[in-house]
Coordinates of C-alpha atoms and ligand atoms in Angstrom, one line a residue:
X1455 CA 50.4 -6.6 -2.2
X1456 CA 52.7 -4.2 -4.7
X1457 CA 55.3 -2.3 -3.3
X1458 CA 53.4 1.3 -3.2
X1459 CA 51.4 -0.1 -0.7
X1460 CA 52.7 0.6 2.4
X1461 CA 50.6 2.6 3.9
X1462 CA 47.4 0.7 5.9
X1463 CA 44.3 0.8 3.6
X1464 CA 40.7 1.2 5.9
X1465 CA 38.0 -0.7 4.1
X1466 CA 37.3 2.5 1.8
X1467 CA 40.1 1.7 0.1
X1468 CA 41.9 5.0 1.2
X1469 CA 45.5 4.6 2.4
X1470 CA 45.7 6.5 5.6
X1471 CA 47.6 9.6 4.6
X1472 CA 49.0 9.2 8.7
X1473 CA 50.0 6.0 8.4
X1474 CA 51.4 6.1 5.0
X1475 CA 53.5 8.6 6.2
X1476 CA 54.4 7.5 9.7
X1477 CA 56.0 4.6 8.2
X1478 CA 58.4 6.3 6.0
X1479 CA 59.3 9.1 8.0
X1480 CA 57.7 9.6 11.6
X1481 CA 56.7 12.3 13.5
X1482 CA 58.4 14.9 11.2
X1483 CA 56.0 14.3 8.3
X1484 CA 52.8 15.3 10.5
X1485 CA 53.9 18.8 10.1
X1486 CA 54.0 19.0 6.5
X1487 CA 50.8 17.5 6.0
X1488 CA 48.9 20.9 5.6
X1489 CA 51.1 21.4 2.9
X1490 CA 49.7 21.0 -0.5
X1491 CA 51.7 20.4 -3.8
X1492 CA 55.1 20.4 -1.7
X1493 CA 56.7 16.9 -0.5
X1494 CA 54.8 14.5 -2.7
X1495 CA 54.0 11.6 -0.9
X1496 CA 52.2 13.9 1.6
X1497 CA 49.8 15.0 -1.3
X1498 CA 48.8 11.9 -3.3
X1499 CA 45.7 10.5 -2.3
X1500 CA 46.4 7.0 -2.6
X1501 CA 43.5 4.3 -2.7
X1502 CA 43.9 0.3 -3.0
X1503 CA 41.1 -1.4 -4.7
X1504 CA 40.8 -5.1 -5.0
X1505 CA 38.3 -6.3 -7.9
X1506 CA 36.5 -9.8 -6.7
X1507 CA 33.6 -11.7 -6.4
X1508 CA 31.4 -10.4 -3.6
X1509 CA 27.9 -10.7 -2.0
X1510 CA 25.8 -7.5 -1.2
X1511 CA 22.8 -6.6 0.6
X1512 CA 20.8 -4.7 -2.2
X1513 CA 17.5 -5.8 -1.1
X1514 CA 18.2 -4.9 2.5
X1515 CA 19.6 -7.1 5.3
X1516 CA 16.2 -8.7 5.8
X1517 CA 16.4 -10.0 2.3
X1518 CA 18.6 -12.9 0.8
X1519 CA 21.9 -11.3 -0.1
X1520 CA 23.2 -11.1 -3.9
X1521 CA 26.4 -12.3 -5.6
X1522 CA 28.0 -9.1 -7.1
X1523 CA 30.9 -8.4 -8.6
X1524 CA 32.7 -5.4 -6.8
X1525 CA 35.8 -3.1 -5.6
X1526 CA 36.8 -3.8 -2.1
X1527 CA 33.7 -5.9 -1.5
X1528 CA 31.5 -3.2 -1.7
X1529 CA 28.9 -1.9 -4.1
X1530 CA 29.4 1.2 -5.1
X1531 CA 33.3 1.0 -4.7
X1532 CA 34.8 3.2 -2.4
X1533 CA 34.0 6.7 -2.8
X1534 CA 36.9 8.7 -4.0
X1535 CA 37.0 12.1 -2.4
X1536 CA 39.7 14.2 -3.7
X1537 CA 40.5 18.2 -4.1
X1538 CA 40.6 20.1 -6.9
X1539 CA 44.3 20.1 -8.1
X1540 CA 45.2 16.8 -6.0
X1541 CA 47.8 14.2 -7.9
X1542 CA 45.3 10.8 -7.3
X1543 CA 46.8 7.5 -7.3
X1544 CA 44.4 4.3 -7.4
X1545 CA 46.4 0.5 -7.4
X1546 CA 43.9 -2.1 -9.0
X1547 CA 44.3 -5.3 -8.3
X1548 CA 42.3 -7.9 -10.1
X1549 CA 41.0 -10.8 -8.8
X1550 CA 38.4 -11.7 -10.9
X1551 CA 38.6 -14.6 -13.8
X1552 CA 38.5 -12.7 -16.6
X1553 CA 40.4 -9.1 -17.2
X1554 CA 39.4 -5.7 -16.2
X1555 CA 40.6 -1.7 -16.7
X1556 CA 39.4 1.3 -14.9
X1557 CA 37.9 4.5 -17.0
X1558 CA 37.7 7.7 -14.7
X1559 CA 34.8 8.8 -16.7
X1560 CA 34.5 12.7 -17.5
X1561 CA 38.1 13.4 -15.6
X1562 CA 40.7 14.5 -18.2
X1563 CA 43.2 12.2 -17.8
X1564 CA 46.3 11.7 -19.8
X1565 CA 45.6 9.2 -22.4
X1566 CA 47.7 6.1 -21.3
X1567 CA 45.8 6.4 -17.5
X1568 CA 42.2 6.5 -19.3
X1569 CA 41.4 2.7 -18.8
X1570 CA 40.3 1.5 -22.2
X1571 CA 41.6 -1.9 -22.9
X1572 CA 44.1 -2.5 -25.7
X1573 CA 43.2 1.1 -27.0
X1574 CA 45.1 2.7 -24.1
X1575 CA 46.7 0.3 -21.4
X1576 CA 47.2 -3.6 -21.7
X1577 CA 43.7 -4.9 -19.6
X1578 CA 44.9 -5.9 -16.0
X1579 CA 45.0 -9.9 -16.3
X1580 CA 43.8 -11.8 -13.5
X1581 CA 46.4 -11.9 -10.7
X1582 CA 47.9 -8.3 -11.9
X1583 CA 47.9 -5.3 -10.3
X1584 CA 47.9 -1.9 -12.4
X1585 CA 48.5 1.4 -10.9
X1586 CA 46.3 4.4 -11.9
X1587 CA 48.1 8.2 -11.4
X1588 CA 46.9 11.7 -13.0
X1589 CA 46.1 15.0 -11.7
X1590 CA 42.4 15.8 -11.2
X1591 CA 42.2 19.1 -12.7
X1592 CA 38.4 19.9 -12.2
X1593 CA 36.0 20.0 -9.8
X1594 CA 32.7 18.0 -9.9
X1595 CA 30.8 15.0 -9.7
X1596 CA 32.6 12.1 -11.6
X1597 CA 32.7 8.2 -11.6
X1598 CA 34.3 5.3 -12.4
X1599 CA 33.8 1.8 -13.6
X1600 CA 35.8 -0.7 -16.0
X1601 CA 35.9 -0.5 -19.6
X1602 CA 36.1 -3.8 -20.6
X1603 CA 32.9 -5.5 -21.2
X1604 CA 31.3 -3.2 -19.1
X1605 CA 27.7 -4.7 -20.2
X1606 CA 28.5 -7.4 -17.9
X1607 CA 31.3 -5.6 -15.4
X1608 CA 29.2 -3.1 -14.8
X1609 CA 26.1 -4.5 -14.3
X1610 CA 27.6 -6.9 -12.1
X1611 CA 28.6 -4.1 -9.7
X1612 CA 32.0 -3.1 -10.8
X1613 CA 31.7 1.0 -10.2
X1614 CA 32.1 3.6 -7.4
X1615 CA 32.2 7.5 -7.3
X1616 CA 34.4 10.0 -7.6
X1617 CA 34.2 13.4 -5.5
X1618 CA 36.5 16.3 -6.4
X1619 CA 35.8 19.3 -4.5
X1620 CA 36.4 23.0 -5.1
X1621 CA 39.3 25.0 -3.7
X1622 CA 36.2 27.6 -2.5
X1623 CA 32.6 25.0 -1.9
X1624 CA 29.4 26.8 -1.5
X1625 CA 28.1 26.5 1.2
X1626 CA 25.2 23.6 2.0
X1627 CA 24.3 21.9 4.9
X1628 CA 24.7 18.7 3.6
X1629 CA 26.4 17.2 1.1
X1630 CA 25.0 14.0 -0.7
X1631 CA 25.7 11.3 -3.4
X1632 CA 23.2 9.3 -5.0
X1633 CA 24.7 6.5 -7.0
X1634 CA 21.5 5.3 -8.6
X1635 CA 21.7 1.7 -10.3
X1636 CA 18.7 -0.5 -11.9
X1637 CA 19.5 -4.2 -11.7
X1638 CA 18.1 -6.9 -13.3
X1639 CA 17.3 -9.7 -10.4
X1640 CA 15.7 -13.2 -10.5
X1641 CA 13.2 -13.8 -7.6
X1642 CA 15.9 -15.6 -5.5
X1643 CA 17.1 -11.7 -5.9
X1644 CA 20.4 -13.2 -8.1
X1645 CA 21.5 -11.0 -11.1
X1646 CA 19.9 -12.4 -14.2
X1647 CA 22.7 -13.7 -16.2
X1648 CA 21.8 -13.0 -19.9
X1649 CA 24.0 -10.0 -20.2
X1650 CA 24.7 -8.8 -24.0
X1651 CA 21.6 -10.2 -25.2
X1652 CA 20.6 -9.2 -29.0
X1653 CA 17.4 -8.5 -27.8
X1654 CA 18.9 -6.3 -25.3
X1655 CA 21.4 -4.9 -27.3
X1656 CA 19.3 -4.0 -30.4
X1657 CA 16.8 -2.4 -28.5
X1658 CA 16.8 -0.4 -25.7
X1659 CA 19.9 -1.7 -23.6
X1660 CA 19.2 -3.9 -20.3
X1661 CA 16.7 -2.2 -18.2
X1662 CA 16.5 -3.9 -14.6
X1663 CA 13.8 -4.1 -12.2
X1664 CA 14.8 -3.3 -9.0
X1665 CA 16.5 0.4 -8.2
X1666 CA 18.9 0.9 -5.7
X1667 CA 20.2 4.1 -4.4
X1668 CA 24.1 3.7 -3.3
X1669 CA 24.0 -0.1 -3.5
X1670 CA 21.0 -0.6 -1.0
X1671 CA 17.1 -0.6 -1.6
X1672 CA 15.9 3.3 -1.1
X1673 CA 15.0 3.9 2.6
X1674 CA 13.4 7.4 3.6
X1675 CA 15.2 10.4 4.0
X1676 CA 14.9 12.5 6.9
X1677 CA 15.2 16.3 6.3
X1678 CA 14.5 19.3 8.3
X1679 CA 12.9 22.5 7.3
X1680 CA 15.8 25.0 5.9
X1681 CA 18.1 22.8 5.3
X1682 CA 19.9 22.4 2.5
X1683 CA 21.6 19.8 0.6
X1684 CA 23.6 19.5 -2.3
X1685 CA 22.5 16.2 -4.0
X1686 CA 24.6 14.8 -6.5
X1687 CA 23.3 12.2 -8.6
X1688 CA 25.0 9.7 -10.6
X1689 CA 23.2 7.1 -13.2
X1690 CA 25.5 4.2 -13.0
X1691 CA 22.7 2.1 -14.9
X1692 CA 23.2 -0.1 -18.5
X1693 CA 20.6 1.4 -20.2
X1694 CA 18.0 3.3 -17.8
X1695 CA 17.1 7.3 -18.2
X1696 CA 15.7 8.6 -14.7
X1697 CA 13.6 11.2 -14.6
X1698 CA 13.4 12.2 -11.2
X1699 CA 10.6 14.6 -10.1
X1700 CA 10.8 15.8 -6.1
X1701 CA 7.1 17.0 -5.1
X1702 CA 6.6 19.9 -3.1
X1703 CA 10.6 21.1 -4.0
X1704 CA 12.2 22.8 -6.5
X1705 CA 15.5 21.4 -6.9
X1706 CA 18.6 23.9 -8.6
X1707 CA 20.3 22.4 -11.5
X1708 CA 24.1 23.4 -10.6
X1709 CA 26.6 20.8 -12.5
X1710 CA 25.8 18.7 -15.4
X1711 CA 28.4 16.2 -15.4
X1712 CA 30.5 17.8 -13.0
X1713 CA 31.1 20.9 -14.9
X1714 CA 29.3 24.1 -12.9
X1715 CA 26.2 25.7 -14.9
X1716 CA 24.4 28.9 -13.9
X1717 CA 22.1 27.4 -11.5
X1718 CA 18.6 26.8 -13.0
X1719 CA 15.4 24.8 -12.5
X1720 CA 14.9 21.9 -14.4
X1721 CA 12.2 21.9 -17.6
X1722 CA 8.6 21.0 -15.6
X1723 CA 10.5 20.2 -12.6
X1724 CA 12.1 17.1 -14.4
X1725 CA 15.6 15.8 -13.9
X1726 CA 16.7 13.8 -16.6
X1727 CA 19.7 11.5 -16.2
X1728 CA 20.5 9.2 -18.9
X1729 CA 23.3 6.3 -18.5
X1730 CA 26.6 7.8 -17.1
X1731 CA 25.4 11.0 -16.7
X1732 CA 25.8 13.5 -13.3
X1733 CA 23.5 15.9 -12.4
X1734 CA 23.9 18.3 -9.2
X1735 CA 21.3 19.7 -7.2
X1736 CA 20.8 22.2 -4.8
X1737 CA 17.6 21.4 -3.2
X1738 CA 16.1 24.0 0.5
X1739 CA 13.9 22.1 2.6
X1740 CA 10.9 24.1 2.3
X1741 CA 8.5 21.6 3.7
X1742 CA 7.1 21.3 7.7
X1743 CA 7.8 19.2 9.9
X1744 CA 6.0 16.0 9.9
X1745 CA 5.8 16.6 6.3
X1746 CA 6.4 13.8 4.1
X1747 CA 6.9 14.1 0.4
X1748 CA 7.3 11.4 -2.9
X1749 CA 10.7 11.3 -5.2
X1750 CA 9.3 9.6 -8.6
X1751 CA 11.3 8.6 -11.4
X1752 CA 8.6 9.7 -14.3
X1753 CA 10.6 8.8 -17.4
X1754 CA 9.1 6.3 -19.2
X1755 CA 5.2 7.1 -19.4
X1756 CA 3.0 4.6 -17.9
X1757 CA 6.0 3.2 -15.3
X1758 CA 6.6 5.5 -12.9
X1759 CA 7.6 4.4 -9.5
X1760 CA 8.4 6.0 -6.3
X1761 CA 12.1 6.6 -5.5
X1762 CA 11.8 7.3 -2.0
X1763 CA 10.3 9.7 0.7
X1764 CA 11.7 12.9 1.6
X1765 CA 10.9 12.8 5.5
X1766 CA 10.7 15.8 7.7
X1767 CA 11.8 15.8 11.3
X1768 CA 10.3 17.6 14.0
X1769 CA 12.9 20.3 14.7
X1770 CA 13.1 22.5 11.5
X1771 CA 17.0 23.7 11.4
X1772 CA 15.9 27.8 10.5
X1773 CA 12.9 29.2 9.3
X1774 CA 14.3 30.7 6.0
X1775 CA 16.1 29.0 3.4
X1776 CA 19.8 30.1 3.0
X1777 CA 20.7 33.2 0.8
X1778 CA 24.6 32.4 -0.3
X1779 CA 25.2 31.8 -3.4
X1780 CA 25.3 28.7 -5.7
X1781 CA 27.0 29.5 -8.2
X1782 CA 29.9 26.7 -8.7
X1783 CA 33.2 28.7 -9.7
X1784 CA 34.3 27.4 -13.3
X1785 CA 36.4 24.6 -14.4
X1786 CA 39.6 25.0 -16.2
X1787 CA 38.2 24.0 -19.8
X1788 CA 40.0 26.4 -22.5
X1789 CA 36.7 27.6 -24.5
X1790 CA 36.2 26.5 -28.0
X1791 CA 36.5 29.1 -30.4
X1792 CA 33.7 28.4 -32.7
X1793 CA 35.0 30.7 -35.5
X1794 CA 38.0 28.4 -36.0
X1795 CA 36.9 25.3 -35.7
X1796 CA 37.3 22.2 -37.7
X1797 CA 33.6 20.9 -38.2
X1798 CA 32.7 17.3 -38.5
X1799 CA 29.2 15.4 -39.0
X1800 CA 28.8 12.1 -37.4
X1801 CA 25.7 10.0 -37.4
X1802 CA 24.4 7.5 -35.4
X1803 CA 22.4 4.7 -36.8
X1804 CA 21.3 1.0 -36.8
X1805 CA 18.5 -0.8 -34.1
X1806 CA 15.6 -2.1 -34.4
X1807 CA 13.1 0.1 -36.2
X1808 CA 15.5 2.2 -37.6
X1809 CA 15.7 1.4 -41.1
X1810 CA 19.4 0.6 -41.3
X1811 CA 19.9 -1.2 -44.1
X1812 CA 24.4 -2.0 -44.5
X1813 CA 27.4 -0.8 -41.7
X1814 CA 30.7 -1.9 -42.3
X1815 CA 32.4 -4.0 -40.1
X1816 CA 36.1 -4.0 -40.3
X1817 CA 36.9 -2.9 -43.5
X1818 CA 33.9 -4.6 -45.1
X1819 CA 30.6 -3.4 -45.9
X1820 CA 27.7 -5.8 -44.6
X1821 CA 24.7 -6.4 -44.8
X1822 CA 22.0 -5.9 -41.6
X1823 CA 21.6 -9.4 -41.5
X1824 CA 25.1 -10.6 -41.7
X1825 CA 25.7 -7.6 -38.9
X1826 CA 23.1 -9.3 -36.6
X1827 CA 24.4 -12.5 -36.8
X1828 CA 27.6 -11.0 -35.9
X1829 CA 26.6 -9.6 -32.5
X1830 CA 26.2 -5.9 -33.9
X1831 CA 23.1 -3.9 -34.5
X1832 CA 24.6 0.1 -34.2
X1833 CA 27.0 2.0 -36.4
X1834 CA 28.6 5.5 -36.0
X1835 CA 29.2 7.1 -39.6
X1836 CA 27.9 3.6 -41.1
X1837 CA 30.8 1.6 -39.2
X1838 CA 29.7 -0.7 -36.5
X1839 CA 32.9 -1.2 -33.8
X1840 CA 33.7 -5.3 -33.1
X1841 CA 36.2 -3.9 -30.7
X1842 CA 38.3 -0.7 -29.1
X1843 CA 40.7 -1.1 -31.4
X1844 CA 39.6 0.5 -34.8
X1845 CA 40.3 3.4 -37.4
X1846 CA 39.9 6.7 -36.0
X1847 CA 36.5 8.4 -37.1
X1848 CA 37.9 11.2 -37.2
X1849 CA 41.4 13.1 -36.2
X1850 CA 41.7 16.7 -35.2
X1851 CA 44.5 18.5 -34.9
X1852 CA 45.5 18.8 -31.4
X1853 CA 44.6 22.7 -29.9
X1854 CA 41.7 23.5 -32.5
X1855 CA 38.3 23.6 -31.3
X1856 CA 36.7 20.8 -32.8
X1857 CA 32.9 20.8 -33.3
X1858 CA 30.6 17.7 -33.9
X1859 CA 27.3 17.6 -35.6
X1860 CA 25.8 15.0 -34.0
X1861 CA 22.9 13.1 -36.0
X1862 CA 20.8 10.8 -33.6
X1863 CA 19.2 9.1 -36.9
X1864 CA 17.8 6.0 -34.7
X1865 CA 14.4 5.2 -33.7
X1866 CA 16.1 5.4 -29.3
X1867 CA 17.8 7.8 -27.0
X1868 CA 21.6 7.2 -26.6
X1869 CA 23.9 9.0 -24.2
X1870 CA 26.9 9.6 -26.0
X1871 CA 30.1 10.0 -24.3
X1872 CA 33.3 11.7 -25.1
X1873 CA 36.7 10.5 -23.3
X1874 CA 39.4 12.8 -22.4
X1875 CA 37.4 15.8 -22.5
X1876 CA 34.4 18.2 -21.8
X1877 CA 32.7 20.1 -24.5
X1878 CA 30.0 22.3 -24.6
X1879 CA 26.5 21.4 -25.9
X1880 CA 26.4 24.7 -28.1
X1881 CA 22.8 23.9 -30.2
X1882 CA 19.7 21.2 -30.7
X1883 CA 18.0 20.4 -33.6
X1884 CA 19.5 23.8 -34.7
X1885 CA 18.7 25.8 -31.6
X1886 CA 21.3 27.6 -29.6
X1887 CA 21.4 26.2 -26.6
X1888 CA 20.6 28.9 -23.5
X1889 CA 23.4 27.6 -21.2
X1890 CA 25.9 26.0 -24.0
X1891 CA 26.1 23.6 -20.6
X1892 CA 29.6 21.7 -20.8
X1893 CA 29.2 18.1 -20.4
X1894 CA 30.7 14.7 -21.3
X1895 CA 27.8 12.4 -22.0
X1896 CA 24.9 14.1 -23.9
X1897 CA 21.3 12.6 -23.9
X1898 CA 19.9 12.2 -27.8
X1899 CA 17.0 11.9 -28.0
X1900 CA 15.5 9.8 -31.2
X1901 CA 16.4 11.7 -34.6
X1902 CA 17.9 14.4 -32.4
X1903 CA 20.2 16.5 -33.8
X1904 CA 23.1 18.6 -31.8
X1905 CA 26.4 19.9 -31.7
X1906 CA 29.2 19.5 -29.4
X1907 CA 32.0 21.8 -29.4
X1908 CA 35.5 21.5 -27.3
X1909 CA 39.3 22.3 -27.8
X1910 CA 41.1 19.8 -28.9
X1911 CA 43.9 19.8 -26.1
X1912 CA 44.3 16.5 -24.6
X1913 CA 46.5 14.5 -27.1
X1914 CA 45.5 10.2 -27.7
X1915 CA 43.4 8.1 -29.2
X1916 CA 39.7 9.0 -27.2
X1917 CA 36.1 6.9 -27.4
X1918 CA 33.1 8.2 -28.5
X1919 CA 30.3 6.1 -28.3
X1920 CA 26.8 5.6 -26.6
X1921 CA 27.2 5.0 -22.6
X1922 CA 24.1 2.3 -22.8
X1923 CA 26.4 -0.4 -22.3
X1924 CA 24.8 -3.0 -24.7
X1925 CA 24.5 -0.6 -27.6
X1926 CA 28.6 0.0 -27.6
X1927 CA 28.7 -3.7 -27.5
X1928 CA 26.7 -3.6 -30.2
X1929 CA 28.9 -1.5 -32.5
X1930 CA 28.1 1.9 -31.2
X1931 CA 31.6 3.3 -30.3
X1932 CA 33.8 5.2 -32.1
X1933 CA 37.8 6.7 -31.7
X1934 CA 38.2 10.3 -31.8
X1935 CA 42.2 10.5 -32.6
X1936 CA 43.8 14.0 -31.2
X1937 CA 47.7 14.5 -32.8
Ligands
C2O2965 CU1 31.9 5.8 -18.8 CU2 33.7 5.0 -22.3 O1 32.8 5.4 -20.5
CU2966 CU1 22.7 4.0 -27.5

């Protein structure tokens, strides 16, 4: 146990903010506890997770129980729920056999705390304990998992959410998080060990085949008529895009990776969620009860499959839907100045079918075959990453706006994630965008073209690379350098 734990930790992994304070300083401290930003061990939220070897139910109790890897014993991880403007303070302890970080993805951290191995912290060895501490200066719907070998990590079951909430919420009846994860099981429901495959990894990353919905099989969902729940969805998957479609509802778009966007209704009804990436949702029970009604994930064309059943009980909660507002207030993002800004191009390429022909590797230039036989099969700018350590791509000075024109020139979708920051998705192939929606992890699709925009403000060494875990492993990862 390290020394900053000595509070009594409930099996979220939460340090009891009345304990932890009733043993330092007793009654007295119960009456500064409303008080926010003042005495500071009365304001840090202060978690304790242990990384291990687990076993989890994600078939259902009925069904034989799978060895995970996981936080606390559980998979997701305890769910972090903080406010906007809280100091949060997460001690890792590692007790697997190999070594592990934590990135809070999309949460502008300070450099040193944002869990990249060798890049930005030593990797926590096995035995060792590291302590995570930043402010949480946003609102929104955010995540976390490790950063090293996170093909495997991941997949195994190493990743939990992260709920920041806003000084002023609107106002639901509900609020829900859907931590959606693909896994790829054997029929004696074990997780199929051939992570990092080449096949995987120079194609389309490792899809699974058996969904679960906050670590468990999807049960139904009961509902009742009028209610209405915010629904925040988060792809924790390798490699699979959702595409979730609700029948008879007409869910609101509000957040895109935890950053608020005028609320709007998904293209055809369709909410697309590529690896990593957050979506919230407003969605108003406007069915009747003893309705019933299908969630399908319609992606990929020809394998849809139902998600689960939006259930109605008999006793609707009121008649009409609610007529507040949902309009999230904004994040503290300074906006890019796009008649300033430093403009780079950076292309994706590399896979299978994608005509890539050389990629450097190191300081050498390679050819496709000698690249393959090392492991790799994707480049950014023609440089295919054996590692997190590597030559910047690019370095911007620190306070410009920076844009990206980002060249998807590969025969698959990639996510592509940014550390450290949120930018704006300002145009595709071209087009203005009508939102300029800030995110962190933007969907490409193949040969897609857009660009990215954001202020340069948060000084370090960042990544930038596809979120399908098997392509970054692959070479698809790059360092953004801010000085
Ligand atoms: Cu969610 Cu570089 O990661
Ligand atoms: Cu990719």
């Amino acid at each position: 146990m390290s020394k900053n734990n000595s509070g009594k930790t409930d099996n979220s992994g939460r340090i009891s903010r009345r304990s932890f304070l009733a043993g330092g300083t007793g009654f007295t401290a119960l009456a500064v506890l409303p008080l926010r930003g003042g005495a500071a061990a009365a304001t840090v939220p202060h978690y304790r997770f242990v990384a291990a070897h687990g076993r989890t139910h994600l078939l259902g109790a009925e069904n034989p129980d799978t060895a995970v890897w996981a936080y606390n014993g559980a998979v997701p991880g305890p769910g972090i729920r903080v406010r906007q403007g809280d100091r949060l303070r997460v001690a890792v302890e590692n007790r697997l056999d190999e070594e592990t970080t934590i990135h809070w993805h999309g949460l502008r951290v300070p450099n040193a705390m944002d869990g990249v191995p060798h890049l930005t912290q030593k990797p926590i060895a096995p035995g060792a304990t590291f302590t995570y501490e930043f402010d949480v200066p946003d609102a929104g719907t955010y995540w976390y998992h490790p950063h090293q070998r996170g093909f495997e990590q991941v997949a195994r079951g190493l990743y939990g959410p992260l709920i920041v909430e806003e000084r002023n919420p609107i106002r639901v009846d509900r609020d829900l998080t859907w931590v959606l994860d693909d896994w790829r099981l054997t029929s004696d429901a074990q997780i199929s060990k051939d992570f990092g495959n080449f096949h995987d990894m120079s194609h389309s990353g490792r899809v699974g085949n058996s969904l679960t919905i906050n670590g468990r099989v999807a049960e139904p969902l009961a509902v009742r008529r009028g209610e209405r729940v915010r629904l925040r969805l988060i792809n924790a998957a390798n490699a699979r895009i959702f595409g979730l479609e609700f029948a008879g509802h007409r869910p609101t778009i509000v957040a895109y990776d935890g950053q608020p966007v005028d609320p709007h209704e998904a293209p055809n009804g369709r909410i697309v969620l590529g690896p990593a990436m957050r979506i919230d949702l407003v969605i108003d029970m406007t069915g009747r009860p003893g309705e019933r009604f299908t969630v399908e994930d319609k992606f990929y064309k020809g394998l849809e499959y139902p998600v689960l059943d939006l259930v109605y009980g008999p006793a609707p909660l009121r008649d009409r839907p609610l007529q507040t507002s949902i309009t999230l207030a904004p994040n503290t993002m300074p906006e890019p100045d796009l008649a300033t800004a430093e403009r780079h191009d950076v292309r994706f390429g590399g896979g299978m079918m994608g005509g890539m022909m050389t990629g450097m590797m190191g300081r050498r230039r390679v050819s496709m075959r000698e690249m393959m036989h090392s492991g790799k099969a994707w480049t950014i700018n023609g440089v295919a990453a054996t590692g997190h350590v590597m030559d910047p791509l690019l370095t911007v000075k620190r306070g410009r706006t920076c844009v990206l024109a980002l060249a998807n020139d590969t025969a698959w979708p990639h996510p592509i994630h940014l550390h450290g920051h949120s930018f704006r998705v300002v145009s595709r192939n071209g087009k203005p965008t009508r939102r300029r929606e800030w995110q962190d992890t933007v969907l490409m699709s193949p040969r897609e073209r857009a660009e990215i925009a954001f202020v340069a403000d948060n000084p370090g060494d960042w990544m930038f690379h596809c979120h399908i875990f098997e392509h970054q492993e692959g070479g698809m990862m790059g360092v953004i350098r801010i000085a």
